[in-house]
XYZ file of C-alpha atoms in Angstrom:
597
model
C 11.200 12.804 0.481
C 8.926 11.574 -2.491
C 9.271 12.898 -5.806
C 6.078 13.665 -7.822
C 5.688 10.921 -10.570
C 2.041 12.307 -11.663
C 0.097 15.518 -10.234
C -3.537 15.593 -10.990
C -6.169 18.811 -10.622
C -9.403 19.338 -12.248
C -11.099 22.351 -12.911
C -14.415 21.874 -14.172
C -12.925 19.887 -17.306
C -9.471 20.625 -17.435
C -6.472 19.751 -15.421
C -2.904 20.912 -15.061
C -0.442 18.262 -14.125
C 3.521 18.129 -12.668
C 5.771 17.220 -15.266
C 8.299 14.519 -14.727
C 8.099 11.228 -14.107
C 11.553 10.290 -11.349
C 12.692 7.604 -9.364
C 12.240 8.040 -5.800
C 15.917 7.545 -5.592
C 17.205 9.592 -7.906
C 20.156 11.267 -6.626
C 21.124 8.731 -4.220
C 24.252 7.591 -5.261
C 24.826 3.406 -5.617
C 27.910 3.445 -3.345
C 28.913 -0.367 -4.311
C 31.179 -0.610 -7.436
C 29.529 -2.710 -10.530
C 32.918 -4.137 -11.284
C 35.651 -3.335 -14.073
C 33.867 -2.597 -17.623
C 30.296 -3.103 -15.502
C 27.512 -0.414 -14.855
C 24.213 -1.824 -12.667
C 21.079 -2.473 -14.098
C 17.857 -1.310 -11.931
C 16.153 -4.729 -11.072
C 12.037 -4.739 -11.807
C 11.583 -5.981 -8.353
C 12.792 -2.018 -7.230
C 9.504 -0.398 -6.141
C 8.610 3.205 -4.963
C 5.561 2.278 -3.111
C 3.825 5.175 -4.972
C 0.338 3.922 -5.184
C -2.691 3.052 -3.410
C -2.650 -0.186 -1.572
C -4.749 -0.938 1.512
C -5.061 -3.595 4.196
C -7.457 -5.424 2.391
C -6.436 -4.472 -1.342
C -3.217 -4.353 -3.274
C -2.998 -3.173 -6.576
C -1.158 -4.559 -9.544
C 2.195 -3.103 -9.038
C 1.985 -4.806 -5.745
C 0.556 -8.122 -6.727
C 3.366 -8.709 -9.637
C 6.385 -7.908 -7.406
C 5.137 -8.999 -3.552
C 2.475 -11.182 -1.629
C 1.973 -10.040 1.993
C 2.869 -13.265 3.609
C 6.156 -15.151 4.299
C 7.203 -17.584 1.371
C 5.828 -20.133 2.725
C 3.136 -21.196 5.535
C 4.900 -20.308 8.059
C 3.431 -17.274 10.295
C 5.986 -15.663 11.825
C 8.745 -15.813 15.281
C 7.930 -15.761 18.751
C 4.814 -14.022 19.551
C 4.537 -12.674 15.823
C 1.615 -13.619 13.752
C 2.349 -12.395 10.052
C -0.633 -10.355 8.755
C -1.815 -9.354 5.227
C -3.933 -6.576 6.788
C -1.077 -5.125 8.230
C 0.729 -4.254 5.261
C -0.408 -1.163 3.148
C 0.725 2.189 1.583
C 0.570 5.660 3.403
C 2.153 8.541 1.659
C 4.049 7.276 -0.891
C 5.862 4.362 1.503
C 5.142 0.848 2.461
C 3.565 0.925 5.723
C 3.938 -2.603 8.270
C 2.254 -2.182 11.140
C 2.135 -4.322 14.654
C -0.971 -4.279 16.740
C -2.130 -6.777 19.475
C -4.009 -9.445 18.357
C -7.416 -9.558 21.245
C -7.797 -12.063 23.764
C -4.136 -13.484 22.849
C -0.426 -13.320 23.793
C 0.081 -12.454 20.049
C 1.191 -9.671 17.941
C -0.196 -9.074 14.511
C 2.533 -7.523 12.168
C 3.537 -6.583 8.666
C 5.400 -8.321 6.176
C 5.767 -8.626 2.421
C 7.533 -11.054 0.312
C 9.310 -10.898 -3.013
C 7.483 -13.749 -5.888
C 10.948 -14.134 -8.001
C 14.296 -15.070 -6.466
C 17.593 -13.010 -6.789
C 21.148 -14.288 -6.659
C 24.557 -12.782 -6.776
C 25.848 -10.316 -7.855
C 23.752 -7.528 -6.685
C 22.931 -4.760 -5.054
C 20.213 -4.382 -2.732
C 19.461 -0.948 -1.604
C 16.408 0.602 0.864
C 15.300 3.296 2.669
C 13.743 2.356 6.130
C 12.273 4.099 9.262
C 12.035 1.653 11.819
C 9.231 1.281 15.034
C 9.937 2.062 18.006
C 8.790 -0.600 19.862
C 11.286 -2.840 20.676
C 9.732 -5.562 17.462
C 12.547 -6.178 15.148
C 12.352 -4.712 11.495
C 14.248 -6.196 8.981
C 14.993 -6.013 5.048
C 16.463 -9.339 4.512
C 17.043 -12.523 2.052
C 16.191 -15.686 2.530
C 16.698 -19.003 0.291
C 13.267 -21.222 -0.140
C 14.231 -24.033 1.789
C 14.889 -21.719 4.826
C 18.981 -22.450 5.021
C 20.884 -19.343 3.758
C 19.979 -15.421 4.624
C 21.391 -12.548 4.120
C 20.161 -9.392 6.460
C 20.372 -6.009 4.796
C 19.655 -4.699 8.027
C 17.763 -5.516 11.340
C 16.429 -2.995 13.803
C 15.440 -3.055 17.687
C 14.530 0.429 18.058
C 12.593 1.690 21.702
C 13.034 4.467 23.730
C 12.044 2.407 26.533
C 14.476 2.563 29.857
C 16.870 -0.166 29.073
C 16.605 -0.950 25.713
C 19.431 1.982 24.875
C 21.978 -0.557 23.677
C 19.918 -2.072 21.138
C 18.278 1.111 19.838
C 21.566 2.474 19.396
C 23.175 -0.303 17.591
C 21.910 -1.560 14.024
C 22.354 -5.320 13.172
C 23.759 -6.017 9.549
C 24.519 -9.912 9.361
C 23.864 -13.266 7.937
C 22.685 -16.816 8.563
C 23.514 -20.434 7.375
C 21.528 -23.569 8.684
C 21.123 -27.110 8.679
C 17.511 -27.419 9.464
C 17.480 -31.231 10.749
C 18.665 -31.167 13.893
C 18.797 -27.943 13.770
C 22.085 -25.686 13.677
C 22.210 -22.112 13.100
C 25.514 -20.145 12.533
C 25.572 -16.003 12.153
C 28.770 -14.091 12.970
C 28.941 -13.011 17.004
C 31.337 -10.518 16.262
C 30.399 -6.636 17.494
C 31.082 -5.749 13.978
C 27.639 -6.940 13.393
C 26.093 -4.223 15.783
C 26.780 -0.641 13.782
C 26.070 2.082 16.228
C 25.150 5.400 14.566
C 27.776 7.439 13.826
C 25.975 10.452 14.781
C 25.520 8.935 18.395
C 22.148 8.107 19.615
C 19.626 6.360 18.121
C 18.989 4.948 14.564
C 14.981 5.204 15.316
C 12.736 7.935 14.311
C 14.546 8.984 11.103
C 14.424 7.398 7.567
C 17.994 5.982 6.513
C 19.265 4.058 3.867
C 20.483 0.328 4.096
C 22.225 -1.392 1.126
C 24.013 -4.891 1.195
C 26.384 -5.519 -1.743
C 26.144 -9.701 -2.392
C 29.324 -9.433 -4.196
C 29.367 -13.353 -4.362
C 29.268 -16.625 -2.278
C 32.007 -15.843 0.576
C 31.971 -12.171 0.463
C 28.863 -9.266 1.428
C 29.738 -5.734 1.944
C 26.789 -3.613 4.117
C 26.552 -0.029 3.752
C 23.961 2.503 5.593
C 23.643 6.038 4.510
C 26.324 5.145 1.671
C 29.268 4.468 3.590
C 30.672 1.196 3.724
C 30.147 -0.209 7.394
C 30.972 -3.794 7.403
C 32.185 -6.371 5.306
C 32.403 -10.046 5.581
C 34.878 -12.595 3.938
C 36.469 -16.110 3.646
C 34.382 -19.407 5.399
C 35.752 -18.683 8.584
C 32.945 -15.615 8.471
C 30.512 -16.568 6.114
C 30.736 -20.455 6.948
C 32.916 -21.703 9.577
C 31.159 -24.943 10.237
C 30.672 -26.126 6.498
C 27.311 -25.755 6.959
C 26.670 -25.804 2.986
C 29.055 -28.204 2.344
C 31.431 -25.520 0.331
C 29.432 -23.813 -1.301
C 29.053 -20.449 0.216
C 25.543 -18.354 -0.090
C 25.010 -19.600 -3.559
C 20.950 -20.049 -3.678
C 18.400 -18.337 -4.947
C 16.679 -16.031 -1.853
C 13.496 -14.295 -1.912
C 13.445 -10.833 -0.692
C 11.692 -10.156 2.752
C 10.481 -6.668 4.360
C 9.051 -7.875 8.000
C 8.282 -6.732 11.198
C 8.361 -9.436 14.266
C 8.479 -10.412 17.754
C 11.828 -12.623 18.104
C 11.297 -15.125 21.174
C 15.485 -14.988 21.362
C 14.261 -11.085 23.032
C 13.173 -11.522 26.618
C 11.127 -8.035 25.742
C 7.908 -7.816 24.417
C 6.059 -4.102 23.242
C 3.834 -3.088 25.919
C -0.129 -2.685 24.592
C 0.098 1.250 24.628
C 3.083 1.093 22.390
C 1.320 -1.235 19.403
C -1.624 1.004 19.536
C 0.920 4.437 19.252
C 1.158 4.129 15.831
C 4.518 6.358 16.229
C 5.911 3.466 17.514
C 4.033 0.610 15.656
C 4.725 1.181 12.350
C 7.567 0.021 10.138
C 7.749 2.747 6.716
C 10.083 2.082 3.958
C 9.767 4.881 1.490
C 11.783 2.887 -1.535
C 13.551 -0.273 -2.075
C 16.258 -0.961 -4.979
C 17.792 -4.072 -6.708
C 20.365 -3.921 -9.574
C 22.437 -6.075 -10.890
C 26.045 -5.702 -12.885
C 25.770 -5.711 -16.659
C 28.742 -5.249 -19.277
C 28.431 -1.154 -19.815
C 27.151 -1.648 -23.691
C 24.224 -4.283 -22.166
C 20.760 -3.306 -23.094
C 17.803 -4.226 -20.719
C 16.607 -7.712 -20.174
C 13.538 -8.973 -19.388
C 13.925 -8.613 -15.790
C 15.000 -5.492 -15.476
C 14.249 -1.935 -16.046
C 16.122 1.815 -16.859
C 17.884 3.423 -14.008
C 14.834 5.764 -12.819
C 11.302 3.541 -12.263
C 9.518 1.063 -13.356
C 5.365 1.576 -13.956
C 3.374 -1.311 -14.155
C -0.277 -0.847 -16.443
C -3.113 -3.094 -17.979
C -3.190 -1.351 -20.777
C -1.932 -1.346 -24.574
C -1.270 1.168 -26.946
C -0.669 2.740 -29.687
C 1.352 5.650 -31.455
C -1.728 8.140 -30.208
C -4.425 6.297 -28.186
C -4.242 3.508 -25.285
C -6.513 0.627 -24.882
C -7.960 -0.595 -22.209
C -10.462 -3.705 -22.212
C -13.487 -2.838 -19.292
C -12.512 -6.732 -18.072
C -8.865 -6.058 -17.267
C -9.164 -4.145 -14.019
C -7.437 -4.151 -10.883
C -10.690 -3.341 -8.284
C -14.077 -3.552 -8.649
C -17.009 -2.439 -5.933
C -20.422 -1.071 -5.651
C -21.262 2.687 -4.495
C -25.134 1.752 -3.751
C -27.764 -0.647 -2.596
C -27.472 -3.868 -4.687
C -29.936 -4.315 -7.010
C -32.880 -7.275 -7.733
C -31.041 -10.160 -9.643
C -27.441 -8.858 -10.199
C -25.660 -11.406 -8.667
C -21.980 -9.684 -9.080
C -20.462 -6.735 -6.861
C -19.575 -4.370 -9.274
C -18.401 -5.305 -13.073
C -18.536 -9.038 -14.336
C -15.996 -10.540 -17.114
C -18.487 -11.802 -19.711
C -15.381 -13.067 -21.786
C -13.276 -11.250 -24.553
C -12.400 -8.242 -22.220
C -16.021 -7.352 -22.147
C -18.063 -6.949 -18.920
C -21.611 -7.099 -17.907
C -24.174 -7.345 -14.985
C -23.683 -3.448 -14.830
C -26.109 -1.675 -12.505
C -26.102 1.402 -11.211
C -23.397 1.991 -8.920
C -21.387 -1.106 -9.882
C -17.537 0.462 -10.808
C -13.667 -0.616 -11.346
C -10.427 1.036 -11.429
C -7.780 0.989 -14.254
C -4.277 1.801 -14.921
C -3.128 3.537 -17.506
C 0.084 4.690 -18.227
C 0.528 7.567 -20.710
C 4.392 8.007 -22.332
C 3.731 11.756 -21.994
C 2.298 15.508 -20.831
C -0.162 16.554 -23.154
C -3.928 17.023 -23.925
C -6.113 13.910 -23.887
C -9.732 12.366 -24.731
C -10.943 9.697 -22.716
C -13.825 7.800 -24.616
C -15.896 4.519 -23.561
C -17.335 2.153 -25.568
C -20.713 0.450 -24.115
C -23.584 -1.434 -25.090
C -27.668 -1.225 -23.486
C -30.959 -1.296 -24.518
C -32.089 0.838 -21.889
C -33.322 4.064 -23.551
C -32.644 6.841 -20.997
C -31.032 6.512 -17.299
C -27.762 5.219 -18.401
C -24.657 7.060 -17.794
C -21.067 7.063 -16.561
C -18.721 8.895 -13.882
C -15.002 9.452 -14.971
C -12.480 9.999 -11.881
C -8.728 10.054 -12.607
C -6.286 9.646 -9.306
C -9.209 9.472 -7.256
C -10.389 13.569 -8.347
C -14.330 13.629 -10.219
C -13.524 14.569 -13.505
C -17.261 14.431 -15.483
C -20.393 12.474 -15.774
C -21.698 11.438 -19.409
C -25.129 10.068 -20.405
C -24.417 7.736 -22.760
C -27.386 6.477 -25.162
C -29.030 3.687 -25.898
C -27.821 1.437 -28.678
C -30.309 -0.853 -28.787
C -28.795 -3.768 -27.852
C -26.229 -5.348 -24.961
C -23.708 -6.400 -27.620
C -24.499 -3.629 -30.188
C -21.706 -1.330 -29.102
C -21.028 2.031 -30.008
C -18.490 4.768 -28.619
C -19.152 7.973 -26.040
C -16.462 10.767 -24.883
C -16.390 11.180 -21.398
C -13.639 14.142 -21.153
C -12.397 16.621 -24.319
C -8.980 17.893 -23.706
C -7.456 16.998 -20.188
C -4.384 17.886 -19.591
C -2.621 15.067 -18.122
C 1.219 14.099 -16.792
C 2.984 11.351 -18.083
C 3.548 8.812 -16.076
C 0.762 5.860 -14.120
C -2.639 6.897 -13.358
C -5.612 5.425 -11.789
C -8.493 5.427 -14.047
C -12.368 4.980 -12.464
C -15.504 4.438 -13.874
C -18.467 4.311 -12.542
C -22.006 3.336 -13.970
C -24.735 6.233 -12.716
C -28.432 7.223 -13.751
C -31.942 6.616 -12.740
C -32.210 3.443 -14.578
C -31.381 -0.067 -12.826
C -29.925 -2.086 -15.122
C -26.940 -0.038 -17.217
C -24.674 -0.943 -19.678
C -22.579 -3.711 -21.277
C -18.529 -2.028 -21.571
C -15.799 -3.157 -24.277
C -13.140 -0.519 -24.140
C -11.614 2.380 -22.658
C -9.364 4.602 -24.870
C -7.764 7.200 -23.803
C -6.210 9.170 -27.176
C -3.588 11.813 -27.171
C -4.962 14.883 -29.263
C -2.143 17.382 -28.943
C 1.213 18.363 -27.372
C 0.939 21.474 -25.777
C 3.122 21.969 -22.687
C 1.436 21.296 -19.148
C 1.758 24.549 -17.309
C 3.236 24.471 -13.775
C 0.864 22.679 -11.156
C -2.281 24.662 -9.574
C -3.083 24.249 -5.417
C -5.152 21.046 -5.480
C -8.245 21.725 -4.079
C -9.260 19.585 -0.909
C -11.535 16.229 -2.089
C -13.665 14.293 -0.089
C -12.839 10.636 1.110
C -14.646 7.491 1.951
C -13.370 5.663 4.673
C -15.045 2.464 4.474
C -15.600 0.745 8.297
C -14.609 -2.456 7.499
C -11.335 -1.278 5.632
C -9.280 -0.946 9.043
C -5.307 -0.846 8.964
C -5.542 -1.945 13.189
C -8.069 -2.878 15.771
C -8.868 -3.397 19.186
C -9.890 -2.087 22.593
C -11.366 -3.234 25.539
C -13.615 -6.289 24.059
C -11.242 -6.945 21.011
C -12.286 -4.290 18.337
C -13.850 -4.282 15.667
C -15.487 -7.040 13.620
C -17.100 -7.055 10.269
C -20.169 -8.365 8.329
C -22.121 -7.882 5.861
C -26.196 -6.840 5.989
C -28.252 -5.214 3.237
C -25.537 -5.954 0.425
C -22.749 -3.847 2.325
C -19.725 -4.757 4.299
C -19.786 -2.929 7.458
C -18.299 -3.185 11.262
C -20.396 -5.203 14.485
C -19.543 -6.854 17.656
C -18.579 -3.046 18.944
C -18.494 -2.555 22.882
C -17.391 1.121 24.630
C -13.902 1.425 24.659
C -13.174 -0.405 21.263
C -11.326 0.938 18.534
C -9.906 0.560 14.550
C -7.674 2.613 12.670
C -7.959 3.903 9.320
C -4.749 5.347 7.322
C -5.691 7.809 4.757
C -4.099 10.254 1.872
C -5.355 13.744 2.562
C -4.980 15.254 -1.295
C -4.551 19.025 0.266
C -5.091 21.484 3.229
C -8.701 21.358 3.994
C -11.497 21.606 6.942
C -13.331 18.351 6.581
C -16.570 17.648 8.008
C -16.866 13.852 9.959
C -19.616 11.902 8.212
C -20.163 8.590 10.338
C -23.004 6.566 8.629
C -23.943 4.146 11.881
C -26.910 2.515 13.240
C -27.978 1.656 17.013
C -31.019 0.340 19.346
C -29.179 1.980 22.188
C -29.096 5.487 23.805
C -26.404 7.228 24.639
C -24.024 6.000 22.025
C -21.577 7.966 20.469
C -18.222 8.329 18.666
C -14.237 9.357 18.973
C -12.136 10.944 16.245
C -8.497 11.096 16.867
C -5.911 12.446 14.272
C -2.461 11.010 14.678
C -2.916 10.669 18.006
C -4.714 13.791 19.181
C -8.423 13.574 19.442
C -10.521 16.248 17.625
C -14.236 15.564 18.118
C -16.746 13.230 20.143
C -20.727 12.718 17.671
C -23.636 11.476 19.738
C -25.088 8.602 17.451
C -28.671 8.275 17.816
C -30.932 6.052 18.683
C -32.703 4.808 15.468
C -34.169 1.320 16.898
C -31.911 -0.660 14.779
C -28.218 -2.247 13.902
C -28.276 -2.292 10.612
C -30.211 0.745 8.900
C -27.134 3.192 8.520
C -27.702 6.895 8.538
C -25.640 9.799 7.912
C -24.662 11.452 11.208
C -22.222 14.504 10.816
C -19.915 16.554 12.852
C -20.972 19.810 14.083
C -17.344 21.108 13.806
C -14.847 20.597 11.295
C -11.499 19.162 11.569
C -8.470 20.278 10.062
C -6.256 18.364 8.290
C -2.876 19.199 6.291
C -1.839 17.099 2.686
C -0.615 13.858 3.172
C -0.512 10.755 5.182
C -2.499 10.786 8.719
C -4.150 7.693 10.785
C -7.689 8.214 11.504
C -8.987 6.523 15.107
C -12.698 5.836 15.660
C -13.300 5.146 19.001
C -16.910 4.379 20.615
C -17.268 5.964 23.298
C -20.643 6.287 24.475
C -22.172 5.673 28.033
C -24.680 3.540 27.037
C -26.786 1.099 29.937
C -25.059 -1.876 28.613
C -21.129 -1.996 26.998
C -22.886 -2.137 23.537
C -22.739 0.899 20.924
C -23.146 1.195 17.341
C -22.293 -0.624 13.982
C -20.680 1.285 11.397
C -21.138 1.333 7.097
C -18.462 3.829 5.912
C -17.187 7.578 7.322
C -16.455 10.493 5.040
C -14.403 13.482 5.170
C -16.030 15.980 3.439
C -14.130 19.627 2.716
């Protein structure tokens, strides 16, 4: 279960936050021994997945540990065809999913890949809930010239007729090649197949897979913490002198996959990849270390024994600094606007940006050292004498809107408070800002700061009142249907979804921030009659919206759900499905949806 690392509520202009800022694995014990006089050192690779990373977005922390590809060009096993929209987050875990790819034999999936390279000794440490599809998941290790691996674990799960052996049995092992001609040796043993000691199946429950890469001719694999295999000497690591005497010695990259192995005569059925109880691969938390003498202080790989937070900004004693040009995502709310050539903010140079018009926003992180009261103050630039403003939003909750005045100039900067007195957790937080007002053209932006002004305790966390979400159309996690799913372009200065026929489908994975009855916003456009849409909730439909005729594809409206649907905190998977009876197979193009409490 995920431990809260930073709780945000606002109440008009206040907010009470959770305390604490924990490793997700905290209190899961390292079950390898570091060695005589040795304690293990938390690696900066170990990440909690606790942030917001989409199919078509990843964040920082994401971005300096992982790409979401293999290492190299290569796309993938069998049938697989690695996919960067098919990794994500979703509740606090790393989400990679598998759907069909249309009009092919092939199978989109998941997969992330570490940038650095690890060698022994270490520990390597994660906790996985495999598909249930019959794909193979896998935490492994792999060298970059493709000739030594190490598998932490590797998974077969289905609860298909026939599969039972392999979704009983978990496969901890490892590989050494010679890649021309090509020879590949793993062990054969049934030592490699670990069948749950609670009988049954390892799918549909999260569990814990370690490998201890003690050095070149000996691995230990644990699951749960207990020791369940371990593997010794050439004659198992390298009977055929494959490396030439030298044992796993190279550098490997770590891997987190899900694929279609062609070595399987069994491939998952096109109901199971779109069940995304069966299609996705989560893994809640992975965790490197590596031995140090017990009086060694951290190096500049690693990190302290709880978590590591990534953040683009500096600070000081008091107040953190943020330049407007380092962020991690920018966009555009509105219409675009007559000669700004830039979605959302532009670097002009120094950590400034400009080309600001109304609408235009980015996202920032900022980590704070501690709980306590905070400012939040902007420092801008504009000519424009009245229409100017800016939006504040902190973990994606409204916190304020500020006009901010004219300073008679775009480089004649001067310095506005957007918030007096939050109370905010320690810990990473996602900082927006958005330009808004009446006038076009907005503002020039230098800094953020965000300045501790006292230490008062936070009090214990409130009930988080339910927030609305954007869903935009385009963003999918999965999509298909009858005529392939969805497709996307852009019209008007927005990305949006085309090309969709009756019957097709895309999936959207959200965050629901608390317990709410949220009205279905769809904002669509169609020439046809008789169009209209499907809302499914983890699986279970909850409402069918007529979309109207408006005599056009591309001038969205707002069209909303005559009944609410409920929804409970946390990670869900929302399905829009058309599913109209229009004359011909053709039904509506979609902007965004909302979920409005």
């Amino acid at each position: 279960m995920k431990k809260a690392i930073g709780y945000f509520s606002v109440f008009i202009l206040s907010s009470v936050a959770a305390t604490g800022f924990a490793a997700d694995w905290d209190g899961v014990p390292i079950p390898a021994p570091a060695g005589a006089g040795k304690t293990w050192q938390l690696q900066s690779i170990s990440d909690e997945f606790n942030y917001a990373a989409s199919p078509t977005f990843k964040p920082t922390e994401f971005n300096s540990r992982w790409v979401p590809s293999f290492i190299n060009s290569w796309t993938g096993p069998g049938d697989s065809e690695f996919n960067a929209g098919h990794s994500y987050t979703s509740g606090g875990s790393l989400a990679l999913q598998s759907s069909a790819k249309a009009g092919t034999n092939k199978i989109y999936t998941g997969i992330i890949s570490s940038k650095e390279t690890f060698t022994y000794p270490l520990y390597l440490e994660a906790r996985v809930k495999h598909t249930g599809n019959t794909l193979a998941n896998a935490v492994w290790m792999l060298s970059a010239d493709s000739t030594q691996e190490i598998d932490a674990m590797e998974s077969y799960g289905s609860d298909r007729a026939g599969q039972e052996w392999f979704d009983q049995r978990m496969h901890v092992s490892h590989h050494v090649f010679i890649r021309s001609p090509f020879q590949d040796y793993q062990p054969k043993d049934e030592g490699s197949w670990v069948v749950n000691p609670a009988g049954g199946t390892w799918r549909g429950a999260m569990h814990v897979y370690g490998v201890h890469w003690k050095d070149p001719w000996n691995l230990d694999y644990y699951i749960d913490g207990v020791k369940v295999r371990t593997v010794s000497g050439p004659a198992m690591i390298d009977p055929y002198n494959f490396t030439n005497g030298t044992g796993i010695n190279k550098p490997l990259h770590i891997i987190i996959d899900v694929e279609h192995q062609d070595w399987r005569d069994v491939r998952p059925t096109a109901a199971e990849l779109a069940d995304t109880s069966k299609s996705i691969m989560f893994v809640d938390w992975i965790r490197v270390y590596k031995p140090v003498t017990s009086s060694a202080t951290s190096s500049s790989n690693s990190v302290s024994s709880s978590s590591s937070s990534l953040s683009n900004s500096s600070s000081s004693s008091a107040t953190t600094v943020i330049d407007f040009a380092n962020y991690f995502d920018t966009g555009k709310s509105t219409a675009s606007v007559a000669g700004d050539t830039y979605v959302g903010f532009n670097k002009s140079g120094s950590g400034n940006i400009n080309y600001n018009t109304a609408g235009d926003w980015a996202d920032y992180l900022v980590t704070l050292p501690s709980d306590g009261q905070y400012n939040i103050e902007v420092t801008t630039a504009s000519p424009m004498t009245s229409g100017i403003g800016a939006k504040l939003s902190i973990d994606g909750i409204y916190v304020s809107t500020t006009s901010l005045a004219a300073t008679g100039g775009w480089e004649l900067y001067s310095a506005s408070t957007l918030a007096n007195n939050l109370s905010i957790g320690a810990g990473t937080h996602t900082v927006r800002i958005e330009s808004t007002g009446t006038s076009a053209w907005q503002w020039n932006g230098d800094e953020i700061r965000v300045t501790k002004v006292g230490s008062a305790a936070v009090g214990s966390p409130t009930t988080p009142a339910p927030v609305a979400m954007i869903i935009q159309a385009e963003s999918f996690s999965a999509t298909g249907g009858v005529y392939d799913g969805f497709k996307t372009y852009s019209v008007n200065g927005v990305s949006a979804i085309n090309y969709n026929q009756r019957g097709d489908w895309a999936d959207y994975a959200i965050n629901v921030a608390a317990d709410g009855s949220y009205t279905f916003n769809a904002y669509v456009s169609s020439p046809m009659s008789g169009a209209a849409l499907e809302v499914s909730v983890d699986g279970v439909k909850v409402l069918t919206q007529a979309v109207p005729n408006n005599g056009s594809w591309d001038s969205f409206q707002k069209v909303s759900s005559v009944s609410k649907i409920a929804l409970t905190k946390g990670a869900h998977t929302i399905r829009v499905t058309s599913a109209g009876a229009t004359s011909s197979t053709w039904e509506w193009n979609a902007d965004k949806f909302e979920l409005v409490p």
